[in-house]
Amino acid sequence: MEKVMLSVLTACLLGIILLVVGLFLGVSFYSGREKPSPFECGFDPMGSSRVPFSLRFFLLAVIFVVFDVEIVLLFPAVMVVGGSWMWITGYVALLVFLILLLGGVIHEWREGSLEWEV
Amino acid sequence: MIQHLISTIITYLLILLGVAFFTLLERKALGYFQIRKGPNKLGIMGIPQPLADALKLFTKEWVTPNFSNYFPFILTPTIMLILALSMWQLFPSFMLTSQMTLGMFLFLCISSLTVYTTLMAGWTSNSKYALLGAIRAMAQTISYEVTMTLIIMFYLFLTMEMDIVSVRMTNSPIWTITLFFPLSVMWLAVILAETNRAPFDFAEGESELVSGFNIEYGGAGFAFLFMAEYSNILMMSLMTSCLLTSTLIMSIPVAIIFLWARGSLPRYRYDLLMAMAWKSFLPFSLATLIALTPLLFYF
C-alpha cells in the first residue's frame, strides 16, 4: 500500500514539475479581445457555452451506474472461484447472479432504454 | 522503499520516452499508409522529431479562454498525465520491487478515473465543441467500461488471480487467446473504444467537432493530453499482452493494430457504437461468463 502511494506521489511530482515548466515557458504576454475567446469557427461565441445536452447521455450514465455496482459485487468471486473450498452452492449463486444481470440487460433493451433514436 | 522509488522513476521516465517515440511511429506509419514519407528530415531520418515536437509544444504560449474555470482548466491535463503515469506502476516485469495482489483492481480504478478528466477538460474550457466532445467521450467510455470489466473478469476467472504478474505466469503454458477467439477480437474493439481511438474517436470527431474535448488546449496542456492518451494506448496494449498472451513483446503488435485501425478504418456512427456496446458486447460477454461458470465447477 505504501508502495502504491509512493508511486502515485512520484507521478504527481513529475506531473507538477512538467506543469510548472509548461506554465513558465508558455506564459502569455499579449492578450487581446479576440485571442482568449472560445473557438467557434471564426464567429463571435453565441450565448453560453454550457449548453443543455441530450437526456440520452444521462439515462445511459444511470444504467452504467447500475451495471458497474453489480460488477463490483461480482468481483470477489474472482478470488474464490475454482478453489476447492467453493461448493456447488457458490457456483449456483454466481450463476443466478449472472443470469439476473443478463435478464437486466434484456429488460432494459425491451423497455427501450438502450435505443438511440431521438 | 528506495529501490521502489528508483524503479518507479525509471519506469515513468522510460514510459514518457516510449510515448514520444510511439508518436513518431504513428506519424511514420500513417505516412506510409497514405503513400507519403512522414517525418524524415530532422536529424538522422527524422528520429529526434518527437523531442523537437515536445520542445515546440512547451514553448508555445498557454492561452486560457474567456470565462473558463482557470484552475481546473490548467490542472486537468496534469491530472490526466498523473493518472496515465501512475498506471505504469503495474508494469508486470519479473524483477519486482512490489507485488500487488489486487493489481488488476488498481488498473480498473485508475482507468475509470480517466473519464472525469476528459469531462473536466471539456466542461471547464467554456467552448461548445469541447463540451459536446467531452459528453460523447464520457458516454462512450463508460459504456465500454462495463464490457471491458466483464472480459477482464472472464480471464481472471481462469487464472484465479488479480495480480498481473501471476496472470502472466498462469498464461505462459498456453496463451488464452487460443481459448475463446471471438472474445479476444471483442476485447480488441473494446480497448479501441475505451481509449477513444479511431475508428471510435468520437471524442475528437474532426468533421463535426473540430478537435473535440481538447479544442481549447494549446502548448504544454495539449502536450500533456497527448502524452496521456498515448500512454493509455500503450498500457492497454500491455494489458492485452498480459491477459491474452503471456509475453510482453506481444504488446507491440497490439500497439501497431491501434495505428493500423486508424490508418484504414473509417469513423463509425455514434448510435451504432452505443448499440454495439449495450446490445451485442454486453450480453455476449455476460453469456460467456454464464457459460464459463459450470465449466469451472467441473474442472
Short mmCIF file of C-alpha atoms in Angstrom, two decimals:
data_model
loop_
_atom_site.label_atom_id
_atom_site.label_comp_id
_atom_site.label_asym_id
_atom_site.label_seq_id
_atom_site.Cartn_x
_atom_site.Cartn_y
_atom_site.Cartn_z
CA MET A 1 0.00 0.00 0.00
CA GLU A 2 2.80 2.43 0.88
CA LYS A 3 4.48 1.49 -2.36
CA VAL A 4 1.34 2.29 -4.34
CA MET A 5 1.11 5.64 -2.58
CA LEU A 6 4.78 6.28 -3.27
CA SER A 7 4.33 5.55 -6.96
CA VAL A 8 1.27 7.80 -7.20
CA LEU A 9 3.10 10.58 -5.36
CA THR A 10 6.05 10.23 -7.72
CA ALA A 11 3.66 10.57 -10.65
CA CYS A 12 2.15 13.67 -9.02
CA LEU A 13 5.59 15.16 -8.54
CA LEU A 14 6.55 14.52 -12.16
CA GLY A 15 3.25 15.95 -13.37
CA ILE A 16 3.57 19.08 -11.26
CA ILE A 17 7.16 19.64 -12.41
CA LEU A 18 6.03 19.37 -16.02
CA LEU A 19 3.09 21.71 -15.30
CA VAL A 20 5.33 24.34 -13.76
CA VAL A 21 7.77 24.08 -16.67
CA GLY A 22 4.88 24.37 -19.13
CA LEU A 23 3.38 27.38 -17.33
CA PHE A 24 6.72 29.18 -17.16
CA LEU A 25 7.65 28.54 -20.77
CA GLY A 26 4.14 29.17 -22.02
CA VAL A 27 3.41 32.45 -20.26
CA SER A 28 1.19 34.58 -22.44
CA PHE A 29 2.42 38.16 -22.97
CA TYR A 30 -0.16 39.75 -25.21
CA SER A 31 -3.85 39.10 -24.85
CA GLY A 32 -6.39 40.95 -26.93
CA ARG A 33 -10.14 40.71 -27.05
CA GLU A 34 -10.28 38.04 -29.72
CA LYS A 35 -7.45 35.79 -28.68
CA PRO A 36 -8.95 34.31 -25.49
CA SER A 37 -12.46 33.96 -26.91
CA PRO A 38 -13.67 30.36 -27.24
CA PHE A 39 -13.21 28.81 -30.65
CA GLU A 40 -16.34 28.83 -32.75
CA CYS A 41 -15.15 28.67 -36.34
CA GLY A 42 -14.21 32.34 -36.55
CA PHE A 43 -17.53 33.72 -35.32
CA ASP A 44 -18.10 35.53 -32.06
CA PRO A 45 -19.29 33.00 -29.48
CA MET A 46 -23.06 33.00 -29.27
CA GLY A 47 -24.74 32.55 -25.90
CA SER A 48 -23.47 30.48 -23.02
CA SER A 49 -21.22 27.56 -23.75
CA ARG A 50 -22.74 25.39 -21.05
CA VAL A 51 -25.45 24.18 -23.40
CA PRO A 52 -28.06 21.65 -22.29
CA PHE A 53 -27.37 18.15 -23.53
CA SER A 54 -29.48 15.23 -24.63
CA LEU A 55 -31.14 13.25 -21.86
CA ARG A 56 -29.95 10.03 -23.55
CA PHE A 57 -26.50 10.55 -22.11
CA PHE A 58 -27.90 10.94 -18.61
CA LEU A 59 -30.03 7.81 -18.92
CA LEU A 60 -27.01 5.91 -20.17
CA ALA A 61 -24.97 7.05 -17.18
CA VAL A 62 -27.72 5.83 -14.83
CA ILE A 63 -27.76 2.39 -16.48
CA PHE A 64 -23.97 2.34 -16.29
CA VAL A 65 -24.03 3.00 -12.56
CA VAL A 66 -26.37 0.05 -12.01
CA PHE A 67 -24.21 -2.33 -14.02
CA ASP A 68 -20.98 -1.11 -12.51
CA VAL A 69 -22.27 -1.69 -8.98
CA GLU A 70 -23.30 -5.21 -9.95
CA ILE A 71 -19.87 -5.85 -11.44
CA VAL A 72 -18.24 -4.68 -8.23
CA LEU A 73 -20.41 -7.18 -6.38
CA LEU A 74 -19.21 -9.84 -8.80
CA PHE A 75 -15.52 -9.16 -8.26
CA PRO A 76 -14.96 -11.08 -5.00
CA ALA A 77 -15.89 -14.23 -6.91
CA VAL A 78 -12.64 -13.95 -8.87
CA MET A 79 -10.56 -14.78 -5.83
CA VAL A 80 -12.56 -17.85 -4.79
CA VAL A 81 -13.95 -19.37 -7.98
CA GLY A 82 -12.26 -22.62 -8.99
CA GLY A 83 -10.89 -23.17 -5.50
CA SER A 84 -11.58 -26.39 -3.67
CA TRP A 85 -13.36 -24.56 -0.84
CA MET A 86 -16.10 -23.26 -3.12
CA TRP A 87 -19.06 -25.63 -3.02
CA ILE A 88 -21.80 -26.09 -5.57
CA THR A 89 -23.98 -23.57 -3.76
CA GLY A 90 -21.40 -20.91 -4.53
CA TYR A 91 -21.46 -21.75 -8.20
CA VAL A 92 -25.24 -21.78 -8.27
CA ALA A 93 -25.33 -18.37 -6.58
CA LEU A 94 -22.83 -16.99 -9.08
CA LEU A 95 -24.82 -18.42 -11.97
CA VAL A 96 -28.08 -16.98 -10.67
CA PHE A 97 -26.43 -13.59 -10.23
CA LEU A 98 -25.07 -13.61 -13.78
CA ILE A 99 -28.39 -14.72 -15.23
CA LEU A 100 -30.11 -11.90 -13.34
CA LEU A 101 -27.61 -9.45 -14.86
CA LEU A 102 -28.32 -10.77 -18.36
CA GLY A 103 -32.03 -10.55 -17.61
CA GLY A 104 -31.48 -6.94 -16.57
CA VAL A 105 -29.83 -6.13 -19.90
CA ILE A 106 -32.67 -7.75 -21.81
CA HIS A 107 -35.24 -5.91 -19.72
CA GLU A 108 -33.56 -2.56 -20.40
CA TRP A 109 -33.44 -3.42 -24.08
CA ARG A 110 -37.14 -4.36 -24.18
CA GLU A 111 -38.04 -1.20 -22.30
CA GLY A 112 -36.22 0.88 -24.90
CA SER A 113 -33.61 2.47 -22.63
CA LEU A 114 -30.83 1.40 -24.96
CA GLU A 115 -32.34 2.87 -28.12
CA TRP A 116 -30.64 5.93 -29.56
CA GLU A 117 -33.44 7.34 -31.73
CA VAL A 118 -34.43 10.92 -30.98
CA MET B 1 11.50 1.54 -0.37
CA ILE B 2 14.31 3.50 -2.02
CA GLN B 3 14.60 0.71 -4.60
CA HIS B 4 10.93 1.04 -5.33
CA LEU B 5 11.29 4.80 -5.72
CA ILE B 6 14.18 4.44 -8.14
CA SER B 7 12.43 1.77 -10.18
CA THR B 8 9.24 3.86 -10.33
CA ILE B 9 11.06 6.95 -11.52
CA ILE B 10 12.95 4.96 -14.16
CA THR B 11 9.70 3.37 -15.33
CA TYR B 12 7.95 6.72 -15.63
CA LEU B 13 10.79 8.38 -17.50
CA LEU B 14 11.13 5.48 -19.90
CA ILE B 15 7.39 5.48 -20.48
CA LEU B 16 7.48 9.17 -21.36
CA LEU B 17 10.30 8.41 -23.79
CA GLY B 18 8.38 5.44 -25.17
CA VAL B 19 5.29 7.61 -25.66
CA ALA B 20 7.39 10.15 -27.54
CA PHE B 21 8.74 7.58 -29.95
CA PHE B 22 5.36 5.91 -30.27
CA THR B 23 4.02 9.19 -31.67
CA LEU B 24 6.89 9.18 -34.15
CA LEU B 25 5.98 5.62 -35.10
CA GLU B 26 2.38 6.69 -35.59
CA ARG B 27 3.31 9.58 -37.83
CA LYS B 28 5.65 7.39 -39.84
CA ALA B 29 3.11 4.57 -40.12
CA LEU B 30 0.26 6.91 -41.09
CA GLY B 31 2.57 8.45 -43.65
CA TYR B 32 3.28 5.15 -45.31
CA PHE B 33 -0.40 4.16 -45.11
CA GLN B 34 -1.16 7.26 -47.15
CA ILE B 35 1.78 6.71 -49.53
CA ARG B 36 3.94 9.57 -48.29
CA LYS B 37 7.02 9.62 -46.17
CA GLY B 38 6.16 11.16 -42.83
CA PRO B 39 8.82 12.97 -40.78
CA ASN B 40 12.21 12.24 -42.35
CA LYS B 41 14.18 15.48 -42.30
CA LEU B 42 15.13 16.29 -38.71
CA GLY B 43 18.42 14.83 -37.53
CA ILE B 44 19.01 11.34 -38.85
CA MET B 45 15.94 10.14 -40.78
CA GLY B 46 13.66 12.21 -38.58
CA ILE B 47 14.38 10.21 -35.45
CA PRO B 48 14.63 13.16 -32.98
CA GLN B 49 11.31 14.51 -34.31
CA PRO B 50 9.26 13.80 -31.12
CA LEU B 51 11.78 15.69 -28.98
CA ALA B 52 11.50 18.67 -31.29
CA ASP B 53 7.70 18.40 -31.14
CA ALA B 54 7.80 18.42 -27.35
CA LEU B 55 10.12 21.43 -27.35
CA LYS B 56 7.83 23.28 -29.73
CA LEU B 57 4.69 22.48 -27.73
CA PHE B 58 6.28 23.52 -24.43
CA THR B 59 7.48 26.87 -25.75
CA LYS B 60 4.07 27.78 -27.22
CA GLU B 61 2.08 30.13 -25.03
CA TRP B 62 -0.73 28.67 -22.98
CA VAL B 63 -3.88 30.69 -23.63
CA THR B 64 -6.87 30.22 -21.34
CA PRO B 65 -10.21 31.09 -22.92
CA ASN B 66 -12.57 33.73 -21.53
CA PHE B 67 -14.84 32.64 -18.67
CA SER B 68 -13.14 29.29 -18.40
CA ASN B 69 -12.61 27.90 -14.92
CA TYR B 70 -8.93 28.73 -14.67
CA PHE B 71 -7.58 26.26 -12.13
CA PRO B 72 -9.49 23.18 -13.34
CA PHE B 73 -8.58 24.15 -16.89
CA ILE B 74 -4.90 24.31 -16.05
CA LEU B 75 -4.89 21.27 -13.78
CA THR B 76 -6.88 18.83 -15.90
CA PRO B 77 -4.13 17.89 -18.39
CA THR B 78 -1.74 17.41 -15.48
CA ILE B 79 -4.18 15.14 -13.66
CA MET B 80 -4.67 13.17 -16.85
CA LEU B 81 -0.92 12.72 -17.16
CA ILE B 82 -0.59 11.77 -13.48
CA LEU B 83 -3.30 9.11 -13.84
CA ALA B 84 -1.75 7.76 -17.02
CA LEU B 85 1.68 7.59 -15.43
CA SER B 86 0.57 6.10 -12.13
CA MET B 87 -0.96 3.20 -14.03
CA TRP B 88 2.53 2.19 -15.06
CA GLN B 89 3.49 1.12 -11.56
CA LEU B 90 1.70 -2.09 -12.54
CA PHE B 91 4.30 -2.89 -15.16
CA PRO B 92 4.44 -6.69 -14.89
CA SER B 93 8.13 -7.34 -15.04
CA PHE B 94 9.52 -10.33 -13.21
CA MET B 95 12.07 -8.17 -11.43
CA LEU B 96 9.65 -6.75 -8.92
CA THR B 97 10.07 -4.22 -6.20
CA SER B 98 6.47 -4.62 -5.16
CA GLN B 99 3.87 -7.27 -5.73
CA MET B 100 0.30 -6.10 -5.86
CA THR B 101 -2.20 -8.81 -5.05
CA LEU B 102 -5.03 -6.72 -6.46
CA GLY B 103 -3.16 -5.19 -9.37
CA MET B 104 -5.95 -5.62 -11.86
CA PHE B 105 -8.26 -3.80 -9.48
CA LEU B 106 -5.90 -0.84 -9.36
CA PHE B 107 -5.81 -0.83 -13.14
CA LEU B 108 -9.61 -0.71 -13.33
CA CYS B 109 -9.83 2.05 -10.71
CA ILE B 110 -7.31 4.33 -12.37
CA SER B 111 -8.58 3.74 -15.88
CA SER B 112 -12.12 4.58 -14.81
CA LEU B 113 -10.89 7.83 -13.25
CA THR B 114 -9.75 8.98 -16.69
CA VAL B 115 -13.38 9.71 -17.61
CA TYR B 116 -13.51 12.53 -15.08
CA THR B 117 -10.51 14.27 -16.57
CA THR B 118 -11.99 14.11 -20.07
CA LEU B 119 -15.25 15.57 -18.79
CA MET B 120 -13.42 18.25 -16.82
CA ALA B 121 -11.29 19.22 -19.81
CA GLY B 122 -14.40 19.64 -21.92
CA TRP B 123 -16.55 21.40 -19.37
CA THR B 124 -14.05 23.87 -17.99
CA SER B 125 -12.83 25.18 -21.33
CA ASN B 126 -16.08 27.09 -21.94
CA SER B 127 -16.48 26.02 -25.53
CA LYS B 128 -19.44 24.26 -27.11
CA TYR B 129 -17.37 21.92 -29.20
CA ALA B 130 -15.33 20.89 -26.19
CA LEU B 131 -18.42 20.24 -24.09
CA LEU B 132 -20.11 18.14 -26.78
CA GLY B 133 -16.94 16.17 -27.38
CA ALA B 134 -16.48 15.56 -23.67
CA ILE B 135 -20.05 14.33 -23.21
CA ARG B 136 -19.71 11.95 -26.12
CA ALA B 137 -16.38 10.67 -24.89
CA MET B 138 -17.80 10.14 -21.42
CA ALA B 139 -20.82 8.15 -22.61
CA GLN B 140 -18.65 6.04 -24.87
CA THR B 141 -16.01 5.33 -22.27
CA ILE B 142 -18.42 4.35 -19.51
CA SER B 143 -20.43 2.14 -21.87
CA TYR B 144 -17.39 0.20 -22.91
CA GLU B 145 -16.01 0.06 -19.40
CA VAL B 146 -18.73 -2.39 -18.36
CA THR B 147 -17.83 -4.77 -21.16
CA MET B 148 -14.12 -4.32 -20.56
CA THR B 149 -14.52 -5.26 -16.90
CA LEU B 150 -16.56 -8.32 -17.81
CA ILE B 151 -14.00 -9.53 -20.33
CA ILE B 152 -11.19 -8.99 -17.83
CA MET B 153 -13.25 -10.96 -15.35
CA PHE B 154 -13.54 -13.84 -17.80
CA TYR B 155 -9.77 -14.16 -17.99
CA LEU B 156 -9.36 -13.63 -14.26
CA PHE B 157 -11.82 -16.47 -13.56
CA LEU B 158 -9.48 -18.72 -15.49
CA THR B 159 -6.38 -17.68 -13.59
CA MET B 160 -7.97 -17.08 -10.16
CA GLU B 161 -5.52 -14.25 -9.57
CA MET B 162 -5.73 -10.48 -9.72
CA ASP B 163 -2.02 -9.86 -9.68
CA ILE B 164 -0.87 -9.14 -13.21
CA VAL B 165 2.44 -10.96 -12.88
CA SER B 166 0.62 -14.08 -11.66
CA VAL B 167 -1.80 -13.77 -14.57
CA ARG B 168 1.17 -13.71 -16.91
CA MET B 169 2.73 -16.74 -15.29
CA THR B 170 -0.52 -18.70 -15.34
CA ASN B 171 -0.98 -17.91 -19.02
CA SER B 172 2.52 -18.88 -20.04
CA PRO B 173 1.92 -22.61 -20.79
CA ILE B 174 -0.93 -21.88 -23.18
CA TRP B 175 -1.98 -18.50 -24.48
CA THR B 176 -5.55 -17.68 -23.53
CA ILE B 177 -6.10 -16.03 -26.90
CA THR B 178 -6.49 -19.54 -28.29
CA LEU B 179 -9.14 -20.37 -25.72
CA PHE B 180 -12.01 -18.30 -27.00
CA PHE B 181 -11.02 -16.28 -30.01
CA PRO B 182 -14.23 -14.22 -30.54
CA LEU B 183 -13.85 -12.77 -27.06
CA SER B 184 -10.31 -11.70 -27.90
CA VAL B 185 -11.49 -9.89 -31.02
CA MET B 186 -14.17 -8.21 -28.93
CA TRP B 187 -11.53 -7.18 -26.39
CA LEU B 188 -9.60 -5.53 -29.21
CA ALA B 189 -12.65 -3.48 -30.24
CA VAL B 190 -13.31 -2.60 -26.61
CA ILE B 191 -9.83 -1.26 -25.99
CA LEU B 192 -10.05 0.81 -29.18
CA ALA B 193 -13.30 2.34 -27.91
CA GLU B 194 -12.02 2.70 -24.35
CA THR B 195 -9.06 4.82 -25.38
CA ASN B 196 -11.22 6.89 -27.78
CA ARG B 197 -9.17 5.87 -30.77
CA ALA B 198 -10.12 5.63 -34.43
CA PRO B 199 -12.45 4.17 -35.68
CA PHE B 200 -14.27 5.10 -32.45
CA ASP B 201 -12.75 8.55 -31.93
CA PHE B 202 -15.97 10.44 -31.28
CA ALA B 203 -14.24 12.46 -28.59
CA GLU B 204 -12.47 14.33 -31.37
CA GLY B 205 -14.59 13.87 -34.45
CA GLU B 206 -12.78 16.31 -36.73
CA SER B 207 -15.59 16.52 -39.24
CA GLU B 208 -18.13 17.91 -36.79
CA LEU B 209 -16.38 18.95 -33.54
CA VAL B 210 -13.06 20.23 -34.99
CA SER B 211 -10.99 18.66 -32.24
CA GLY B 212 -13.43 17.63 -29.54
CA PHE B 213 -12.72 17.96 -25.84
CA ASN B 214 -9.16 19.27 -26.25
CA ILE B 215 -10.01 22.08 -28.65
CA GLU B 216 -9.08 24.95 -26.35
CA TYR B 217 -5.80 23.43 -25.26
CA GLY B 218 -2.60 24.57 -26.86
CA GLY B 219 1.04 24.33 -25.97
CA ALA B 220 2.01 22.37 -22.90
CA GLY B 221 -1.59 21.47 -21.98
CA PHE B 222 -2.10 19.83 -25.32
CA ALA B 223 1.21 18.04 -24.92
CA PHE B 224 0.02 16.59 -21.59
CA LEU B 225 -3.28 15.41 -23.05
CA PHE B 226 -1.44 13.87 -25.97
CA MET B 227 1.09 12.09 -23.76
CA ALA B 228 -1.70 10.76 -21.52
CA GLU B 229 -3.63 9.40 -24.49
CA TYR B 230 -0.67 7.57 -25.95
CA SER B 231 0.42 6.31 -22.58
CA ASN B 232 -3.07 4.85 -22.14
CA ILE B 233 -2.80 3.18 -25.52
CA LEU B 234 0.49 1.57 -24.56
CA MET B 235 -0.98 0.49 -21.22
CA MET B 236 -3.96 -1.11 -22.93
CA SER B 237 -1.63 -2.98 -25.29
CA LEU B 238 0.34 -4.16 -22.31
CA MET B 239 -2.83 -5.39 -20.59
CA THR B 240 -3.79 -7.20 -23.78
CA SER B 241 -0.47 -8.94 -23.93
CA CYS B 242 -0.75 -9.97 -20.28
CA LEU B 243 -4.32 -11.20 -20.42
CA LEU B 244 -4.37 -12.87 -23.83
CA THR B 245 -0.77 -13.96 -24.17
CA SER B 246 1.98 -14.19 -21.62
CA THR B 247 4.87 -12.36 -23.24
CA LEU B 248 5.25 -8.61 -23.02
CA ILE B 249 6.62 -8.43 -26.54
CA MET B 250 3.12 -9.13 -27.86
CA SER B 251 2.10 -5.64 -26.76
CA ILE B 252 3.96 -4.24 -29.77
CA PRO B 253 1.71 -5.89 -32.41
CA VAL B 254 -1.33 -4.70 -30.45
CA ALA B 255 0.00 -1.14 -30.37
CA ILE B 256 0.57 -1.38 -34.11
CA ILE B 257 -3.02 -2.58 -34.58
CA PHE B 258 -4.10 0.73 -33.00
CA LEU B 259 -2.21 2.60 -35.72
CA TRP B 260 -3.38 0.24 -38.43
CA ALA B 261 -7.02 0.74 -37.41
CA ARG B 262 -6.51 4.49 -37.56
CA GLY B 263 -4.92 4.23 -40.97
CA SER B 264 -7.50 2.01 -42.59
CA LEU B 265 -10.92 2.18 -40.93
CA PRO B 266 -13.47 4.98 -41.41
CA ARG B 267 -15.19 6.50 -38.39
CA TYR B 268 -18.14 4.57 -37.00
CA ARG B 269 -21.58 6.04 -36.32
CA TYR B 270 -22.36 7.10 -32.77
CA ASP B 271 -25.73 5.38 -32.30
CA LEU B 272 -24.31 2.20 -33.80
CA LEU B 273 -21.40 2.45 -31.39
CA MET B 274 -23.72 2.66 -28.42
CA ALA B 275 -25.91 -0.13 -29.76
CA MET B 276 -22.82 -2.27 -30.21
CA ALA B 277 -21.74 -1.70 -26.62
CA TRP B 278 -25.08 -2.36 -24.96
CA LYS B 279 -26.87 -4.72 -27.30
CA SER B 280 -24.16 -7.00 -28.55
CA PHE B 281 -20.98 -6.74 -26.48
CA LEU B 282 -22.56 -6.65 -23.02
CA PRO B 283 -24.99 -9.60 -23.48
CA PHE B 284 -22.26 -11.58 -25.22
CA SER B 285 -19.68 -11.09 -22.51
CA LEU B 286 -22.26 -11.89 -19.82
CA ALA B 287 -23.24 -15.03 -21.71
CA THR B 288 -19.62 -16.18 -21.89
CA LEU B 289 -19.32 -15.73 -18.14
CA ILE B 290 -22.53 -17.72 -17.65
CA ALA B 291 -21.15 -20.47 -19.87
CA LEU B 292 -17.86 -20.45 -18.03
CA THR B 293 -19.22 -20.85 -14.51
CA PRO B 294 -20.44 -24.50 -14.83
CA LEU B 295 -17.20 -25.38 -16.62
CA LEU B 296 -15.23 -24.03 -13.69
CA PHE B 297 -17.29 -26.27 -11.41
CA TYR B 298 -16.49 -29.36 -13.46
CA PHE B 299 -12.76 -28.81 -13.74
#
